[in-house]
Amino acid sequence: MEKINLEEYFGRTEPAVRPQFDLLQKFNEETRAPPLRTDGKGMVIDPYGELAEYVERIQKNGNHHFAKSIVCGTVLQVAYGAIKQYSQHQIGNGEFREFSVTPRSNAAKFCIGRLVHGIPLGLLVFAARNQFNHWEDGNPTNPVTKAVFHKLYLYYRTNPMADLVYELSWPWHRPVTHYVFWDEMQWRSFDLYMDDMRDMLPETAIAVAAK
């Protein structure tokens, strides 16, 4: 078994991770709805069939939800592996209690990074990766994942355009990984992903076993 450090981990996973961002950009470009022109009363002006194209793009976007989640889930699995193996972060009693994290739990390592709606970025990695792996179960059974998604649900519950995004059992069970990845974490390029990963993890991490 070979020992690798954090930078070697990043280097060996880059050939698999970097293309995922190119693929995600491709999906987003294919499904980006064109702007609709409206009159002063909010009615759509549609002299050139723009509404038909808009509806077609919206439908195609829905069809791409699974594909986007698969792409994002791939990156999140790599990020999850890095934090699980290299994070040496510890928390005290009572810290992050609202997310059901205890000092000796595996999730304690993930209580790192910038805050997103009051949630540490590392916990978003933890929860989004778990939701992708178990989306068919609907509401998460893992208490940490459940608490993180409840926090996201509360943040958007008064937004009529996004209040059901993190309602994981209604209207059907589905992965929402791409929403967390793109909208909350804002990992929209490989460089942004790497900036956050290096910020969360120490420069000189312990070596781990790898094949």
Tab-separated table of C-alpha atoms in Angstrom:
chain	number	residue	atom	x	y	z
A	1	MET	CA	0.000	0.000	0.000
A	2	GLU	CA	1.286	3.423	-1.010
A	3	LYS	CA	1.074	6.510	1.200
A	4	ILE	CA	-0.128	9.738	-0.393
A	5	ASN	CA	-0.539	13.230	1.017
A	6	LEU	CA	-3.333	15.707	0.358
A	7	GLU	CA	-1.762	17.343	-2.697
A	8	GLU	CA	-1.138	13.944	-4.240
A	9	TYR	CA	-4.785	13.084	-3.596
A	10	PHE	CA	-5.847	16.235	-5.422
A	11	GLY	CA	-3.452	15.485	-8.264
A	12	ARG	CA	-4.627	11.930	-8.734
A	13	THR	CA	-8.318	12.828	-8.625
A	14	GLU	CA	-8.075	15.905	-10.887
A	15	PRO	CA	-8.277	13.931	-14.170
A	16	ALA	CA	-11.643	12.589	-13.017
A	17	VAL	CA	-12.941	15.751	-11.312
A	18	ARG	CA	-12.025	18.527	-13.753
A	19	PRO	CA	-14.049	17.124	-16.704
A	20	GLN	CA	-17.163	16.999	-14.509
A	21	PHE	CA	-17.237	20.793	-14.397
A	22	ASP	CA	-17.002	20.983	-18.189
A	23	LEU	CA	-19.881	18.519	-18.465
A	24	LEU	CA	-21.981	20.451	-15.969
A	25	GLN	CA	-21.409	23.670	-17.908
A	26	LYS	CA	-22.503	21.868	-21.087
A	27	PHE	CA	-25.738	20.698	-19.447
A	28	ASN	CA	-26.437	24.201	-18.125
A	29	GLU	CA	-25.884	25.788	-21.537
A	30	GLU	CA	-28.228	23.281	-23.169
A	31	THR	CA	-30.999	23.935	-20.674
A	32	ARG	CA	-30.637	27.677	-20.047
A	33	ALA	CA	-34.013	29.241	-20.834
A	34	PRO	CA	-33.949	32.338	-23.073
A	35	PRO	CA	-35.215	35.612	-21.561
A	36	LEU	CA	-38.853	36.435	-22.224
A	37	ARG	CA	-39.939	39.909	-23.262
A	38	THR	CA	-42.939	41.366	-21.470
A	39	ASP	CA	-45.101	44.430	-21.847
A	40	GLY	CA	-45.575	46.996	-19.106
A	41	LYS	CA	-48.266	44.830	-17.483
A	42	GLY	CA	-46.122	41.718	-17.191
A	43	MET	CA	-47.687	39.925	-20.150
A	44	VAL	CA	-45.322	37.937	-22.353
A	45	ILE	CA	-44.698	39.338	-25.833
A	46	ASP	CA	-44.053	36.365	-28.097
A	47	PRO	CA	-43.815	37.428	-31.740
A	48	TYR	CA	-40.979	35.060	-32.655
A	49	GLY	CA	-41.889	31.844	-30.857
A	50	GLU	CA	-39.668	32.620	-27.879
A	51	LEU	CA	-42.213	31.164	-25.460
A	52	ALA	CA	-42.111	27.790	-27.198
A	53	GLU	CA	-38.316	27.710	-26.919
A	54	TYR	CA	-38.552	28.756	-23.278
A	55	VAL	CA	-40.925	25.888	-22.471
A	56	GLU	CA	-38.733	23.426	-24.400
A	57	ARG	CA	-35.642	24.488	-22.439
A	58	ILE	CA	-37.507	24.203	-19.130
A	59	GLN	CA	-38.618	20.680	-20.021
A	60	LYS	CA	-35.096	19.722	-21.082
A	61	ASN	CA	-33.754	21.116	-17.818
A	62	GLY	CA	-36.110	18.824	-15.913
A	63	ASN	CA	-34.889	15.859	-17.942
A	64	HIS	CA	-31.290	16.776	-17.083
A	65	HIS	CA	-31.813	16.904	-13.306
A	66	PHE	CA	-30.601	13.354	-12.807
A	67	ALA	CA	-27.651	13.844	-15.133
A	68	LYS	CA	-26.597	17.001	-13.288
A	69	SER	CA	-26.886	15.254	-9.931
A	70	ILE	CA	-24.718	12.374	-11.153
A	71	VAL	CA	-22.022	14.823	-12.255
A	72	CYS	CA	-22.165	16.763	-8.983
A	73	GLY	CA	-22.340	13.572	-6.937
A	74	THR	CA	-19.086	12.405	-8.525
A	75	VAL	CA	-17.265	15.545	-7.418
A	76	LEU	CA	-18.841	15.458	-3.975
A	77	GLN	CA	-17.688	11.872	-3.464
A	78	VAL	CA	-14.098	12.974	-4.092
A	79	ALA	CA	-14.499	15.980	-1.777
A	80	TYR	CA	-16.083	13.772	0.890
A	81	GLY	CA	-13.167	11.325	0.645
A	82	ALA	CA	-10.638	14.121	1.042
A	83	ILE	CA	-12.286	15.574	4.142
A	84	LYS	CA	-12.886	12.173	5.727
A	85	GLN	CA	-9.255	11.143	5.282
A	86	TYR	CA	-7.372	14.403	5.807
A	87	SER	CA	-9.448	16.612	8.104
A	88	GLN	CA	-8.189	16.647	11.676
A	89	HIS	CA	-10.833	19.093	12.858
A	90	GLN	CA	-12.295	18.534	16.307
A	91	ILE	CA	-15.311	20.104	17.977
A	92	GLY	CA	-16.277	20.629	21.595
A	93	ASN	CA	-19.363	19.452	23.425
A	94	GLY	CA	-22.422	21.379	22.312
A	95	GLU	CA	-20.871	22.766	19.145
A	96	PHE	CA	-22.981	22.220	16.020
A	97	ARG	CA	-25.687	20.604	18.118
A	98	GLU	CA	-28.362	21.938	15.765
A	99	PHE	CA	-26.908	19.638	13.102
A	100	SER	CA	-26.852	16.600	15.421
A	101	VAL	CA	-23.046	16.468	15.307
A	102	THR	CA	-21.233	15.068	18.331
A	103	PRO	CA	-17.490	15.370	19.071
A	104	ARG	CA	-16.758	11.697	18.381
A	105	SER	CA	-18.896	11.353	15.276
A	106	ASN	CA	-17.505	11.111	11.753
A	107	ALA	CA	-19.394	14.286	10.880
A	108	ALA	CA	-17.245	16.327	13.295
A	109	LYS	CA	-14.443	16.332	10.711
A	110	PHE	CA	-16.809	18.044	8.278
A	111	CYS	CA	-17.595	21.066	10.475
A	112	ILE	CA	-15.136	23.177	8.493
A	113	GLY	CA	-15.137	25.827	5.798
A	114	ARG	CA	-17.063	28.993	5.103
A	115	LEU	CA	-20.643	29.296	6.292
A	116	VAL	CA	-23.481	28.976	3.780
A	117	HIS	CA	-26.824	30.023	5.312
A	118	GLY	CA	-25.270	29.216	8.689
A	119	ILE	CA	-24.060	25.770	7.565
A	120	PRO	CA	-20.337	24.914	7.382
A	121	LEU	CA	-19.333	24.095	3.805
A	122	GLY	CA	-17.919	20.742	4.894
A	123	LEU	CA	-21.300	19.716	6.293
A	124	LEU	CA	-22.896	20.617	2.953
A	125	VAL	CA	-20.435	18.226	1.313
A	126	PHE	CA	-21.362	15.554	3.876
A	127	ALA	CA	-25.114	16.021	3.482
A	128	ALA	CA	-25.268	16.478	-0.298
A	129	ARG	CA	-23.112	13.405	-0.901
A	130	ASN	CA	-25.324	11.337	1.410
A	131	GLN	CA	-28.538	12.610	-0.185
A	132	PHE	CA	-27.243	11.687	-3.623
A	133	ASN	CA	-26.343	8.174	-2.462
A	134	HIS	CA	-29.738	7.625	-0.806
A	135	TRP	CA	-32.155	9.926	-2.662
A	136	GLU	CA	-34.585	7.060	-3.290
A	137	ASP	CA	-35.306	6.970	0.462
A	138	GLY	CA	-36.873	10.447	0.390
A	139	ASN	CA	-36.268	12.199	3.691
A	140	PRO	CA	-32.761	11.351	4.975
A	141	THR	CA	-32.389	8.845	7.788
A	142	ASN	CA	-28.936	10.090	8.768
A	143	PRO	CA	-29.588	12.698	11.506
A	144	VAL	CA	-26.834	15.071	10.335
A	145	THR	CA	-27.974	14.986	6.708
A	146	LYS	CA	-31.565	15.436	7.828
A	147	ALA	CA	-30.657	18.468	9.967
A	148	VAL	CA	-28.676	20.130	7.170
A	149	PHE	CA	-31.487	19.780	4.649
A	150	HIS	CA	-34.018	21.000	7.186
A	151	LYS	CA	-31.900	24.133	7.612
A	152	LEU	CA	-31.892	24.635	3.828
A	153	TYR	CA	-35.638	24.061	3.696
A	154	LEU	CA	-36.236	26.704	6.372
A	155	TYR	CA	-34.048	29.193	4.511
A	156	TYR	CA	-36.160	28.946	1.347
A	157	ARG	CA	-39.622	28.265	2.783
A	158	THR	CA	-40.869	31.828	2.194
A	159	ASN	CA	-39.481	31.957	-1.346
A	160	PRO	CA	-42.309	30.900	-3.715
A	161	MET	CA	-39.769	30.138	-6.464
A	162	ALA	CA	-37.693	27.761	-4.352
A	163	ASP	CA	-39.743	26.700	-1.329
A	164	LEU	CA	-40.073	23.070	-2.485
A	165	VAL	CA	-36.506	22.508	-3.692
A	166	TYR	CA	-35.445	20.859	-0.438
A	167	GLU	CA	-38.765	19.150	0.299
A	168	LEU	CA	-37.226	15.734	-0.348
A	169	SER	CA	-40.340	13.539	-0.208
A	170	TRP	CA	-42.760	15.710	-2.169
A	171	PRO	CA	-43.904	15.634	-4.909
A	172	TRP	CA	-41.559	12.635	-5.412
A	173	HIS	CA	-38.229	11.279	-4.210
A	174	ARG	CA	-35.367	12.770	-6.223
A	175	PRO	CA	-31.715	13.794	-5.960
A	176	VAL	CA	-31.164	17.500	-5.302
A	177	THR	CA	-27.377	17.343	-5.289
A	178	HIS	CA	-27.012	19.743	-8.208
A	179	TYR	CA	-28.957	22.476	-6.397
A	180	VAL	CA	-26.714	22.268	-3.332
A	181	PHE	CA	-23.604	22.081	-5.492
A	182	TRP	CA	-24.424	24.942	-7.881
A	183	ASP	CA	-26.639	27.310	-5.883
A	184	GLU	CA	-25.476	26.890	-2.277
A	185	MET	CA	-21.827	25.855	-2.523
A	186	GLN	CA	-21.418	27.726	-5.824
A	187	TRP	CA	-18.846	25.268	-7.110
A	188	ARG	CA	-19.140	26.496	-10.687
A	189	SER	CA	-15.592	25.730	-11.800
A	190	PHE	CA	-12.768	23.387	-10.902
A	191	ASP	CA	-10.758	26.322	-9.543
A	192	LEU	CA	-13.557	27.383	-7.175
A	193	TYR	CA	-13.821	23.802	-5.941
A	194	MET	CA	-10.077	23.630	-5.317
A	195	ASP	CA	-10.016	27.013	-3.559
A	196	ASP	CA	-12.582	25.781	-1.044
A	197	MET	CA	-10.963	22.387	-0.585
A	198	ARG	CA	-7.562	23.904	0.159
A	199	ASP	CA	-9.177	26.403	2.511
A	200	MET	CA	-10.910	23.637	4.454
A	201	LEU	CA	-7.981	21.242	4.726
A	202	PRO	CA	-4.463	21.712	6.135
A	203	GLU	CA	-1.527	22.054	3.746
A	204	THR	CA	0.404	19.268	5.436
A	205	ALA	CA	-2.133	16.519	5.957
A	206	ILE	CA	-1.342	13.072	7.280
A	207	ALA	CA	-0.611	10.408	4.699
A	208	VAL	CA	-3.272	7.803	4.010
A	209	ALA	CA	-3.160	4.403	2.437
A	210	ALA	CA	-4.021	4.175	-1.226
A	211	LYS	CA	-3.692	1.474	-3.857
